[in-house]
Coordinates of C-alpha atoms in Angstrom, one line a residue:
M3 CA 10.5 -83.7 1.5
P4 CA 10.2 -87.4 2.1
L5 CA 11.4 -89.3 4.6
S6 CA 15.1 -90.6 4.1
V7 CA 17.0 -93.1 5.8
T8 CA 20.7 -94.6 6.0
P9 CA 21.7 -97.9 5.2
S10 CA 23.8 -99.5 6.5
G11 CA 27.9 -100.3 5.7
N12 CA 26.3 -97.0 2.9
G13 CA 26.7 -94.1 4.0
T14 CA 24.4 -92.2 2.1
W15 CA 21.2 -90.9 2.1
V16 CA 18.6 -92.3 -0.3
P17 CA 14.6 -91.6 -0.2
A18 CA 12.2 -93.7 1.3
K19 CA 10.9 -95.7 -1.5
T20 CA 14.8 -96.2 -3.3
A21 CA 15.5 -97.4 0.5
K22 CA 16.3 -101.0 0.6
V23 CA 17.3 -103.6 3.3
M24 CA 19.4 -107.4 4.0
V25 CA 17.0 -110.0 3.7
G26 CA 19.9 -113.4 3.5
D27 CA 22.8 -112.1 1.7
S28 CA 20.4 -110.3 -0.5
W29 CA 18.9 -106.5 -1.2
V30 CA 14.8 -106.0 -1.2
P31 CA 13.1 -102.6 -1.5
V32 CA 11.7 -101.6 1.2
K33 CA 7.5 -101.9 1.8
K34 CA 7.5 -100.0 4.9
M35 CA 8.3 -98.0 7.4
K36 CA 7.5 -96.5 10.7
V37 CA 9.5 -94.9 13.6
R38 CA 9.5 -95.2 17.1
V39 CA 7.8 -92.0 18.5
G40 CA 7.6 -92.2 22.7
T41 CA 7.0 -96.4 23.9
S42 CA 4.8 -96.9 19.6
W43 CA 6.0 -97.2 16.6
V44 CA 4.5 -95.4 14.5
L45 CA 3.7 -95.5 10.8
S46 CA 6.0 -93.5 8.5
W47 CA 6.0 -94.6 5.4
V48 CA 4.1 -97.7 2.8
H49 CA 4.4 -98.5 -0.1
P50 CA 2.4 -96.6 -3.2
V51 CA -0.2 -99.5 -4.8
V52 CA 1.1 -99.8 -8.2
N53 CA -1.7 -102.3 -8.8
A54 CA -5.0 -102.8 -9.7
S55 CA -8.8 -102.1 -11.3
L56 CA -11.7 -100.8 -10.7
S57 CA -14.9 -102.5 -12.0
L58 CA -18.3 -102.1 -11.7
S59 CA -21.4 -104.8 -11.6
K60 CA -23.7 -103.5 -13.8
T61 CA -22.6 -100.8 -15.7
D62 CA -25.9 -99.9 -17.2
V63 CA -28.3 -99.5 -14.0
E64 CA -32.2 -98.0 -13.7
T65 CA -32.6 -95.0 -10.8
G66 CA -32.4 -97.1 -7.9
E67 CA -30.9 -99.9 -8.8
A68 CA -29.1 -101.4 -6.9
Y69 CA -25.3 -101.8 -7.3
N70 CA -22.1 -102.4 -6.5
V71 CA -18.6 -100.7 -7.3
T72 CA -14.7 -102.8 -6.8
L73 CA -11.2 -102.3 -6.8
T74 CA -9.2 -105.2 -7.1
A75 CA -5.2 -104.9 -6.2
P76 CA -4.0 -108.6 -6.7
A77 CA -0.3 -108.1 -4.6
G78 CA -2.8 -107.0 -1.4
F79 CA -3.8 -103.7 0.0
P80 CA -0.7 -102.5 2.9
E81 CA -0.8 -101.6 6.4
G82 CA -3.7 -98.2 6.8
A83 CA -4.0 -98.1 2.9
E84 CA -6.8 -95.9 2.3
V85 CA -9.5 -97.1 -0.9
V86 CA -12.4 -93.7 -2.1
L87 CA -14.1 -94.5 -4.6
R88 CA -15.5 -91.8 -6.2
F89 CA -17.8 -89.6 -9.2
T90 CA -17.7 -86.2 -9.8
G91 CA -20.1 -85.1 -6.4
Y92 CA -19.5 -88.3 -4.7
S93 CA -17.0 -90.1 -2.7
Q94 CA -17.0 -93.0 -0.1
S95 CA -13.8 -94.1 1.6
F96 CA -12.9 -97.4 2.8
F97 CA -9.6 -98.6 5.4
P98 CA -8.7 -101.7 3.9
T99 CA -7.4 -104.7 6.5
E100 CA -3.4 -105.0 4.8
G101 CA -3.3 -107.8 2.9
S102 CA -7.0 -108.1 1.3
T103 CA -7.2 -107.7 -2.1
S104 CA -10.2 -105.7 -3.1
S105 CA -12.7 -103.5 -1.6
T106 CA -16.4 -103.2 -2.3
L107 CA -18.6 -100.6 -2.5
V108 CA -22.1 -102.7 -1.4
G109 CA -25.6 -101.2 -2.8
A110 CA -24.4 -98.4 -4.6
S111 CA -27.6 -96.7 -6.6
H112 CA -28.1 -93.3 -8.0
A113 CA -31.9 -91.2 -7.6
S114 CA -31.5 -89.4 -10.8
A115 CA -30.6 -89.8 -14.3
G116 CA -26.9 -88.9 -16.6
T117 CA -23.7 -90.9 -16.8
Y118 CA -21.5 -91.2 -13.8
T119 CA -17.7 -91.9 -14.2
W120 CA -16.2 -93.7 -11.2
Y121 CA -12.5 -93.2 -10.4
A122 CA -10.5 -95.2 -7.3
D123 CA -7.7 -93.2 -5.5
V124 CA -5.7 -95.9 -2.8
K125 CA -3.6 -93.6 0.0
T126 CA -0.8 -94.1 1.4
K127 CA 2.4 -92.9 3.0
G128 CA 3.9 -93.4 0.3
G129 CA 1.3 -91.0 -2.5
T130 CA -2.1 -91.5 -3.8
T131 CA -2.9 -93.7 -6.9
T132 CA -5.4 -93.5 -9.2
F133 CA -7.4 -95.9 -10.9
G134 CA -10.1 -95.3 -13.4
P135 CA -12.0 -94.6 -15.3
A136 CA -15.1 -96.9 -15.2
V137 CA -18.1 -95.3 -16.9
Q138 CA -22.1 -95.7 -16.0
T139 CA -25.3 -94.5 -17.5
A140 CA -28.3 -94.6 -15.2
T141 CA -31.9 -94.1 -16.9
V142 CA -35.1 -93.6 -15.5
P143 CA -36.9 -96.9 -15.3
V144 CA -40.2 -97.2 -17.4
P145 CA -43.5 -97.4 -15.3
P146 CA -44.5 -100.5 -16.0
P147 CA -48.2 -100.9 -18.1
P148 CA -51.8 -100.4 -15.8
T149 CA -53.1 -103.3 -15.3
H150 CA -56.8 -102.4 -16.2
H151 CA -59.0 -99.7 -17.0
H152 CA -61.8 -99.2 -16.0
E153 CA -63.6 -96.1 -17.2
V154 CA -67.1 -94.2 -15.8
V155 CA -69.8 -92.8 -18.2
P156 CA -71.7 -90.3 -17.0
S157 CA -75.8 -90.6 -16.3
G158 CA -77.2 -88.8 -18.9
S159 CA -74.4 -89.2 -21.2
S160 CA -74.9 -89.1 -25.7
R161 CA -74.1 -91.9 -28.2
A162 CA -71.3 -90.3 -28.6
A163 CA -69.7 -90.2 -25.5
I164 CA -70.3 -93.8 -24.9
Q165 CA -68.8 -94.5 -28.4
A166 CA -65.4 -92.7 -27.3
A167 CA -65.6 -94.4 -23.9
L168 CA -65.1 -97.6 -25.9
D169 CA -63.0 -97.1 -28.4
R170 CA -61.0 -96.0 -25.8
A171 CA -61.3 -98.7 -23.3
E172 CA -60.4 -100.6 -26.9
T173 CA -57.4 -99.2 -27.5
F174 CA -55.6 -99.8 -24.8
F175 CA -56.6 -103.2 -24.5
L176 CA -55.1 -103.8 -28.1
A177 CA -52.1 -101.6 -26.9
N178 CA -51.8 -103.6 -22.8
Q179 CA -52.9 -107.0 -23.1
G180 CA -54.5 -108.5 -26.0
G181 CA -55.1 -112.1 -26.3
T182 CA -58.2 -114.0 -25.8
V183 CA -60.4 -113.3 -22.8
N184 CA -61.1 -114.8 -19.5
F185 CA -65.5 -113.0 -19.6
D186 CA -64.8 -113.7 -15.5
D187 CA -62.1 -111.9 -14.2
E188 CA -62.9 -108.3 -15.1
N189 CA -59.1 -107.5 -15.1
S190 CA -58.0 -109.5 -18.7
M191 CA -60.7 -106.9 -20.2
A192 CA -60.4 -102.9 -19.7
C193 CA -64.5 -101.6 -18.6
V194 CA -67.0 -99.4 -19.3
E195 CA -69.2 -98.7 -16.6
L196 CA -72.2 -97.0 -17.4
V197 CA -73.7 -95.6 -13.5
A198 CA -75.8 -97.5 -11.1
G199 CA -79.1 -94.9 -11.6
G200 CA -77.9 -93.4 -14.8
T201 CA -80.8 -93.7 -17.8
Y202 CA -78.5 -92.8 -21.7
N203 CA -80.6 -92.0 -24.5
L204 CA -79.6 -93.0 -28.2
D205 CA -80.0 -91.1 -30.9
G206 CA -80.7 -93.0 -33.3
T207 CA -77.2 -94.1 -34.3
A208 CA -76.4 -97.8 -32.3
L209 CA -73.2 -98.0 -29.7
N210 CA -70.3 -100.8 -32.0
P211 CA -68.9 -102.7 -29.3
R212 CA -65.5 -103.2 -29.1
R213 CA -62.5 -106.4 -29.0
G214 CA -62.0 -106.5 -25.2
V215 CA -63.8 -105.0 -23.8
R216 CA -66.6 -104.7 -20.7
L217 CA -69.4 -102.6 -20.8
I218 CA -71.9 -103.2 -17.1
G219 CA -73.2 -101.2 -15.4
G220 CA -73.6 -100.5 -11.8
G221 CA -75.9 -101.2 -9.4
S222 CA -79.2 -103.9 -9.7
G223 CA -82.1 -105.0 -10.8
A224 CA -84.1 -101.9 -11.0
S225 CA -81.1 -99.6 -10.2
R226 CA -79.7 -101.3 -13.4
P227 CA -78.9 -97.7 -15.8
L228 CA -81.3 -98.5 -18.4
L229 CA -79.8 -97.7 -22.3
K230 CA -83.2 -96.0 -24.3
A231 CA -83.3 -96.6 -27.9
S232 CA -84.5 -93.5 -30.1
S233 CA -87.4 -94.6 -32.6
A234 CA -84.8 -95.8 -35.4
G235 CA -81.5 -98.3 -36.0
H236 CA -80.5 -100.7 -33.3
L237 CA -79.2 -100.6 -29.5
F238 CA -75.8 -102.6 -30.2
N239 CA -74.5 -104.1 -34.0
N240 CA -71.9 -103.9 -36.5
N241 CA -69.5 -101.3 -37.3
N242 CA -67.4 -103.8 -39.2
N243 CA -67.6 -106.6 -40.2
G244 CA -63.7 -107.5 -41.6
G245 CA -64.9 -109.1 -45.1
G246 CA -67.4 -112.3 -44.1
A247 CA -66.7 -115.4 -41.8
Y248 CA -65.6 -115.0 -38.3
N249 CA -63.6 -112.2 -39.1
N250 CA -65.5 -108.9 -37.2
P251 CA -61.9 -107.6 -35.2
H252 CA -64.5 -106.6 -32.9
Y253 CA -64.4 -109.3 -30.6
D254 CA -64.3 -110.9 -27.1
W255 CA -66.7 -107.7 -26.1
L256 CA -69.5 -108.4 -22.8
V257 CA -72.3 -106.5 -21.7
Q258 CA -73.7 -106.9 -18.1
N259 CA -76.4 -106.1 -16.5
I260 CA -78.1 -102.7 -18.3
R261 CA -82.0 -102.3 -18.7
M262 CA -82.0 -102.6 -22.4
D263 CA -85.6 -100.7 -23.7
C264 CA -86.3 -100.7 -27.4
N265 CA -88.0 -97.7 -27.1
N266 CA -91.3 -99.9 -29.5
Y267 CA -89.2 -99.5 -32.4
V268 CA -85.7 -100.5 -32.6
G269 CA -84.4 -104.2 -32.5
G270 CA -81.8 -105.2 -28.9
F271 CA -78.2 -106.1 -31.0
S272 CA -77.1 -107.3 -34.2
I273 CA -74.0 -109.0 -33.9
V274 CA -72.8 -110.7 -37.4
H275 CA -69.2 -112.4 -38.2
T276 CA -67.8 -111.9 -34.9
R277 CA -66.3 -115.2 -33.5
R278 CA -66.8 -114.3 -29.9
F279 CA -69.0 -112.8 -27.2
R280 CA -71.2 -112.4 -24.5
I281 CA -74.8 -110.7 -23.7
K282 CA -75.0 -111.5 -19.5
G283 CA -77.3 -110.5 -17.4
C284 CA -79.9 -108.0 -18.6
E285 CA -83.4 -106.6 -18.6
F286 CA -85.1 -106.4 -22.8
S287 CA -88.4 -104.7 -23.2
N288 CA -90.0 -102.9 -25.7
L289 CA -89.0 -104.8 -28.0
G290 CA -90.0 -103.1 -31.9
A291 CA -91.5 -105.5 -35.4
V292 CA -90.1 -107.4 -37.3
K293 CA -87.2 -106.9 -35.1
H294 CA -85.1 -109.9 -31.8
Y295 CA -83.8 -108.7 -29.6
I296 CA -80.4 -110.5 -29.7
E297 CA -80.0 -111.5 -33.4
I298 CA -77.1 -113.6 -33.6
N299 CA -75.6 -113.9 -37.4
S300 CA -73.1 -115.6 -39.0
S301 CA -71.0 -116.3 -35.4
G302 CA -70.0 -117.8 -33.3
G303 CA -66.8 -120.0 -35.4
A304 CA -66.2 -122.4 -37.7
R305 CA -68.5 -125.2 -34.8
S306 CA -66.6 -127.2 -32.3
D307 CA -68.8 -129.6 -30.6
G308 CA -69.4 -128.9 -27.0
K309 CA -67.0 -124.9 -26.8
Y310 CA -69.5 -122.2 -26.8
N311 CA -68.1 -118.6 -28.6
V312 CA -71.0 -116.8 -27.8
E313 CA -73.1 -117.0 -24.4
V314 CA -76.7 -115.2 -23.3
L315 CA -77.0 -115.4 -19.4
D316 CA -79.2 -114.9 -16.8
C317 CA -81.3 -112.0 -19.3
Y318 CA -84.8 -111.0 -18.8
F319 CA -87.0 -111.0 -21.5
T320 CA -90.0 -109.6 -22.1
M321 CA -92.9 -107.9 -25.1
T322 CA -95.3 -107.2 -23.5
N323 CA -96.1 -104.4 -26.5
T324 CA -98.3 -106.6 -28.3
N325 CA -98.8 -103.3 -31.0
P326 CA -95.1 -101.1 -31.6
G327 CA -94.5 -98.5 -33.0
N328 CA -93.2 -99.1 -36.3
G329 CA -95.3 -101.7 -37.5
A330 CA -97.0 -105.2 -36.6
R331 CA -95.4 -108.2 -33.9
R332 CA -94.6 -111.3 -35.6
T333 CA -95.4 -114.5 -34.2
E334 CA -91.6 -114.6 -36.6
D335 CA -90.7 -111.6 -34.1
E336 CA -88.5 -114.3 -31.8
C337 CA -86.4 -112.5 -28.6
C338 CA -83.0 -114.3 -29.8
Q339 CA -82.7 -115.9 -33.8
L340 CA -79.9 -117.5 -35.5
D341 CA -79.3 -116.9 -39.1
Y342 CA -76.7 -116.5 -41.4
S343 CA -75.2 -114.2 -43.5
W344 CA -77.4 -113.4 -47.0
A345 CA -78.5 -109.2 -48.4
G346 CA -80.5 -107.8 -45.9
S347 CA -80.6 -110.3 -42.9
A348 CA -78.6 -108.5 -40.5
S349 CA -76.7 -104.6 -39.8
N350 CA -74.0 -104.5 -41.6
T351 CA -73.9 -108.2 -42.8
A352 CA -71.5 -109.6 -45.9
N353 CA -74.0 -112.2 -47.3
D354 CA -71.7 -114.6 -48.2
G355 CA -73.9 -117.3 -46.4
T356 CA -72.1 -117.0 -43.1
M357 CA -73.2 -119.6 -40.8
T358 CA -73.7 -119.3 -36.5
N359 CA -72.3 -121.9 -34.3
N360 CA -71.0 -122.9 -30.8
V361 CA -73.5 -120.6 -29.4
K362 CA -75.4 -121.2 -25.1
F363 CA -78.5 -119.8 -23.8
A364 CA -78.6 -120.6 -20.1
G365 CA -79.9 -119.0 -16.9
N366 CA -82.6 -116.5 -18.7
T367 CA -86.0 -115.8 -17.7
F368 CA -88.5 -115.9 -20.8
Y369 CA -92.4 -114.4 -20.1
R370 CA -94.7 -113.0 -22.5
V371 CA -93.0 -113.5 -25.5
P372 CA -94.3 -115.0 -29.5
R373 CA -91.1 -117.1 -28.8
A374 CA -87.8 -117.1 -27.0
I375 CA -85.3 -119.1 -29.0
G376 CA -85.0 -119.7 -32.9
G377 CA -85.0 -118.8 -36.3
H378 CA -87.6 -118.6 -39.9
R379 CA -85.2 -118.8 -42.5
Y380 CA -83.0 -121.3 -44.6
E381 CA -84.2 -120.8 -48.1
A382 CA -81.5 -120.3 -51.6
E383 CA -81.1 -116.5 -51.9
S384 CA -79.8 -113.8 -54.3
G385 CA -75.5 -113.3 -54.6
N386 CA -73.3 -115.7 -52.2
G387 CA -75.7 -115.6 -49.6
S388 CA -77.6 -119.1 -49.6
P389 CA -76.8 -121.0 -45.9
K390 CA -73.5 -122.6 -46.7
G391 CA -73.6 -124.8 -43.4
I392 CA -76.1 -126.1 -40.2
H393 CA -76.8 -123.6 -37.6
S394 CA -74.6 -126.1 -35.2
N395 CA -73.9 -126.3 -31.6
V396 CA -76.5 -125.2 -30.1
L397 CA -77.2 -125.7 -25.9
I398 CA -80.3 -124.1 -24.1
D399 CA -79.6 -124.9 -20.7
N400 CA -81.4 -124.4 -17.3
N401 CA -84.3 -121.7 -19.0
T402 CA -88.1 -120.5 -17.5
F403 CA -90.3 -120.0 -20.3
T404 CA -93.4 -118.4 -18.8
E405 CA -95.9 -118.1 -21.1
V406 CA -94.2 -118.1 -24.5
N407 CA -97.1 -117.9 -26.7
P408 CA -97.8 -116.2 -30.1
V409 CA -101.4 -116.6 -30.1
L410 CA -100.9 -113.4 -27.6
Y411 CA -99.7 -111.5 -31.7
G412 CA -101.3 -113.9 -34.4
D413 CA -100.1 -117.5 -35.2
G414 CA -97.8 -115.5 -38.7
A415 CA -98.3 -117.1 -41.2
N416 CA -96.8 -120.6 -40.9
S417 CA -99.4 -121.0 -38.7
A418 CA -98.7 -124.0 -36.5
N419 CA -95.9 -123.7 -37.7
S420 CA -95.2 -121.0 -36.4
E421 CA -95.0 -121.9 -32.6
G422 CA -92.2 -123.3 -30.4
A423 CA -90.9 -121.3 -27.3
V424 CA -88.1 -123.3 -28.8
R425 CA -87.5 -123.5 -32.2
A426 CA -84.7 -125.2 -34.0
Y427 CA -85.0 -124.0 -37.2
M428 CA -81.8 -127.0 -39.0
W429 CA -79.9 -126.9 -36.9
S430 CA -77.5 -129.7 -35.6
N431 CA -76.7 -130.9 -32.4
V432 CA -78.8 -129.3 -30.5
R433 CA -79.1 -129.4 -26.9
I434 CA -82.0 -128.6 -24.8
T435 CA -81.5 -129.4 -21.3
N436 CA -83.2 -128.1 -17.8
N437 CA -85.4 -125.7 -18.7
A438 CA -89.1 -124.8 -17.1
F439 CA -91.3 -124.4 -19.8
N440 CA -94.5 -122.7 -17.5
S441 CA -98.2 -122.1 -19.3
C442 CA -96.3 -121.7 -23.7
Y443 CA -98.2 -122.6 -26.5
Q444 CA -95.7 -125.1 -28.1
C445 CA -92.7 -126.2 -26.2
V446 CA -89.6 -127.0 -28.2
K447 CA -90.5 -127.7 -31.8
G448 CA -87.8 -128.5 -34.1
F449 CA -88.2 -127.8 -37.6
I450 CA -87.5 -128.1 -41.3
P451 CA -89.0 -125.9 -43.6
V452 CA -90.8 -127.0 -46.8
D453 CA -88.0 -124.0 -48.6
A454 CA -85.2 -125.3 -46.7
V455 CA -82.1 -126.1 -49.0
T456 CA -81.2 -129.2 -49.6
Y457 CA -76.8 -129.6 -50.1
N458 CA -76.5 -129.4 -47.1
G459 CA -78.1 -132.5 -46.0
E460 CA -79.4 -132.9 -43.0
P461 CA -79.8 -131.2 -39.5
T462 CA -78.0 -134.3 -37.0
Y463 CA -78.9 -135.2 -33.7
M464 CA -81.0 -132.7 -30.9
Y465 CA -81.3 -134.2 -27.4
V466 CA -83.8 -132.5 -25.3
G467 CA -84.2 -134.3 -22.3
G468 CA -84.5 -132.9 -17.4
N469 CA -87.1 -130.0 -18.9
T470 CA -90.0 -129.2 -16.9
L471 CA -93.0 -129.1 -19.0
N472 CA -96.0 -127.1 -17.2
N473 CA -99.3 -126.2 -17.8
C474 CA -99.7 -126.9 -21.5
T475 CA -103.6 -126.3 -22.3
S476 CA -103.2 -125.3 -26.7
G477 CA -103.8 -128.6 -27.6
R478 CA -100.7 -128.7 -30.0
P479 CA -97.3 -131.0 -29.0
G480 CA -94.8 -130.5 -25.8
I481 CA -92.5 -131.2 -27.7
T482 CA -92.1 -132.0 -31.4
Y483 CA -90.6 -132.5 -34.4
S484 CA -92.2 -131.4 -38.3
T485 CA -89.8 -132.5 -41.4
N486 CA -90.3 -131.8 -44.9
S487 CA -90.8 -134.8 -47.5
S488 CA -87.1 -133.4 -48.6
L489 CA -85.4 -133.7 -45.4
K490 CA -86.6 -134.8 -42.3
P491 CA -84.1 -135.2 -39.1
E492 CA -81.0 -137.7 -37.5
Q493 CA -80.9 -138.8 -33.9
V494 CA -83.7 -137.0 -32.1
H495 CA -83.7 -138.5 -27.8
V496 CA -86.2 -137.1 -25.4
E497 CA -85.3 -138.6 -21.7
N498 CA -86.4 -137.9 -19.0
N499 CA -88.4 -134.7 -19.6
I500 CA -91.9 -134.6 -16.2
V501 CA -95.3 -133.9 -17.3
E502 CA -97.2 -131.9 -14.7
G503 CA -99.5 -129.2 -14.1
T504 CA -102.9 -129.4 -16.2
W505 CA -102.8 -131.0 -19.4
S506 CA -105.7 -130.0 -21.8
G507 CA -104.5 -131.2 -24.8
S508 CA -105.3 -133.1 -27.8
D509 CA -102.0 -134.0 -29.3
F510 CA -99.0 -135.6 -28.6
V511 CA -97.2 -135.5 -25.7
V512 CA -94.0 -136.3 -27.2
D513 CA -94.2 -136.1 -31.3
I514 CA -91.0 -136.5 -33.5
E515 CA -90.8 -137.5 -37.2
E516 CA -87.2 -139.5 -38.4
N517 CA -85.6 -141.1 -41.7
G518 CA -83.6 -144.2 -39.8
T519 CA -80.7 -143.6 -41.9
E520 CA -78.2 -142.4 -38.8
T521 CA -78.9 -143.6 -35.3
L522 CA -77.9 -142.4 -32.4
P523 CA -75.0 -143.5 -30.3
G524 CA -75.0 -146.6 -28.9
S525 CA -78.3 -147.0 -30.6
T526 CA -79.4 -149.0 -32.9
F527 CA -82.6 -146.2 -33.1
G528 CA -82.3 -143.4 -34.7
V529 CA -84.8 -141.6 -32.0
V530 CA -85.6 -143.0 -28.7
I531 CA -87.8 -141.9 -26.3
R532 CA -87.2 -143.2 -22.7
W533 CA -86.9 -142.3 -19.5
N534 CA -90.4 -139.7 -19.5
M535 CA -93.0 -139.4 -17.1
F536 CA -96.8 -137.7 -17.2
R537 CA -98.5 -136.8 -14.3
P538 CA -100.3 -133.4 -15.3
G539 CA -102.7 -132.2 -11.7
N540 CA -105.5 -132.9 -13.6
L541 CA -105.6 -136.3 -15.2
S542 CA -106.6 -138.8 -13.4
L543 CA -104.1 -142.6 -13.2
A544 CA -106.6 -143.9 -15.6
E545 CA -106.8 -141.2 -17.9
E546 CA -102.8 -140.9 -17.7
K547 CA -102.6 -144.3 -18.8
A548 CA -106.0 -143.0 -21.7
Y549 CA -103.8 -140.7 -23.0
N550 CA -101.4 -141.0 -26.1
K551 CA -98.4 -139.9 -25.2
Y552 CA -96.2 -141.0 -27.4
S553 CA -96.3 -141.4 -31.5
R554 CA -93.9 -143.2 -33.5
N555 CA -96.0 -142.4 -37.3
G556 CA -95.0 -145.6 -38.3
D557 CA -91.5 -145.0 -38.5
A558 CA -89.3 -148.8 -37.6
S559 CA -85.9 -146.7 -36.3
V560 CA -88.1 -144.5 -33.1
Y561 CA -87.1 -146.0 -29.8
V562 CA -90.0 -145.9 -27.3
Y563 CA -89.4 -147.0 -24.2
E564 CA -89.5 -147.0 -19.6
N565 CA -91.7 -143.5 -19.6
Y566 CA -93.5 -143.2 -16.6
V567 CA -97.1 -142.0 -15.4
S568 CA -98.0 -140.1 -11.8
D569 CA -97.7 -144.2 -9.5
G570 CA -94.2 -145.2 -11.2
S571 CA -96.0 -147.5 -13.3
V572 CA -94.4 -147.8 -17.3
D573 CA -96.3 -146.2 -19.9
N574 CA -95.4 -145.4 -23.3
S575 CA -98.3 -145.4 -24.8

């Protein structure tokens, strides 16, 4: 039964909630009443709260995510009020201080997904008032995407198993990463690993590199995994040329730290129409006839000087097998060849004449091969395959060439013109720097073939500097550029090279031809030969000075100056 009181002067009992007291000249409602219990006044009635609002800081949350629940009473909570915030299966009580205007549950969270309907009960001596509902949805958070894909392929796995792993890795990359990769950051790529000490025999079908995928071998040195070919095809090629140009969709890939055995029958990589890739730290042996360890065809993108989209780094190449199982070795079996897209030039070419550009060879070792880096074709082709430009922007830096000698394999159809550990075959913007040439038949050769098409103009700019030519005994020039009657090289700069060891040649150290129509930047000459050192250990100082080292070929645009012999004196003979 509700408490009743008799207001003074009235004489009638009324419910407490309608009781009024005189304040000054007016009767006002009683908000709370207390009674005397012993020596204390005890709260016996409080007016119920009739105006409040329930709010949520977040109506859509994830499980485990914190949020706040607030009941706001603009007129303030009365003395002794209890606030209960609740949904089905949960409640929390609060006792706000008299006069405060809000009561908050701070940092709540849901353990499971669902829809939660909140209510607030405010209890006083005068009764209970309920506010709400406030509806909230909780969902299970989507897990963050994995940041790295690394799949290990066991030793002995088939070619199909390796390819399936590469395909899965590309799918992961495209779904979770994408964009341009950083070859030096493994976390920017998906990874497939061949195990240390493992052996993987291919079945005559090449592996196809995949976009954003690094195929890497475990171990080091002789413990690196061995990838061995059968008797057909290549170790790697493209199964999609993207319609030509540089549109192969499988680009931005890396192959690293694997031993490649071509089994005396096949080639290594036959890559076409691919804008960007890297091959690093691999060892190549037993190349088949009429093959290349790395065929770079129609790749690297449009010329972009100083930027290298195709990189061959820290690899080891040898070709001690002079009699492959599939035919006769050619001098033109370069370890690394640059070529353009013509019919039959490489696996799956589009035959559209696309050139190769922006290639870097650095830190590699070439031992006992007929030719290390070069090319051997630049002519009119059938269909649309004739070259549409000149291979450009090639850097050959800090490599070691030892016993690169075509005589070991027969000198080939072009005789002396097929020589050269490095043969820049109609290349523009070539830099050959800081390399060591040891006992090579000929070290560097720029070359313009007699059957070269002329409509693309002449190759322009070759820089040969900082190299060491050691033990040159073939009777050929150390550094030379051969031309034809229609085309001659433009802008050739040879400087800071050292000739040492044994020199038993009968030709010039440097022999360059140039037509003189274009001068080197900052110079009035088209060819500059300077600051080179001729100091072979088998010649006396007098013999060094007597030897004819530098050829001008009667061309006034060739400038030879400040070259030295072993005592440091200038000798430009």
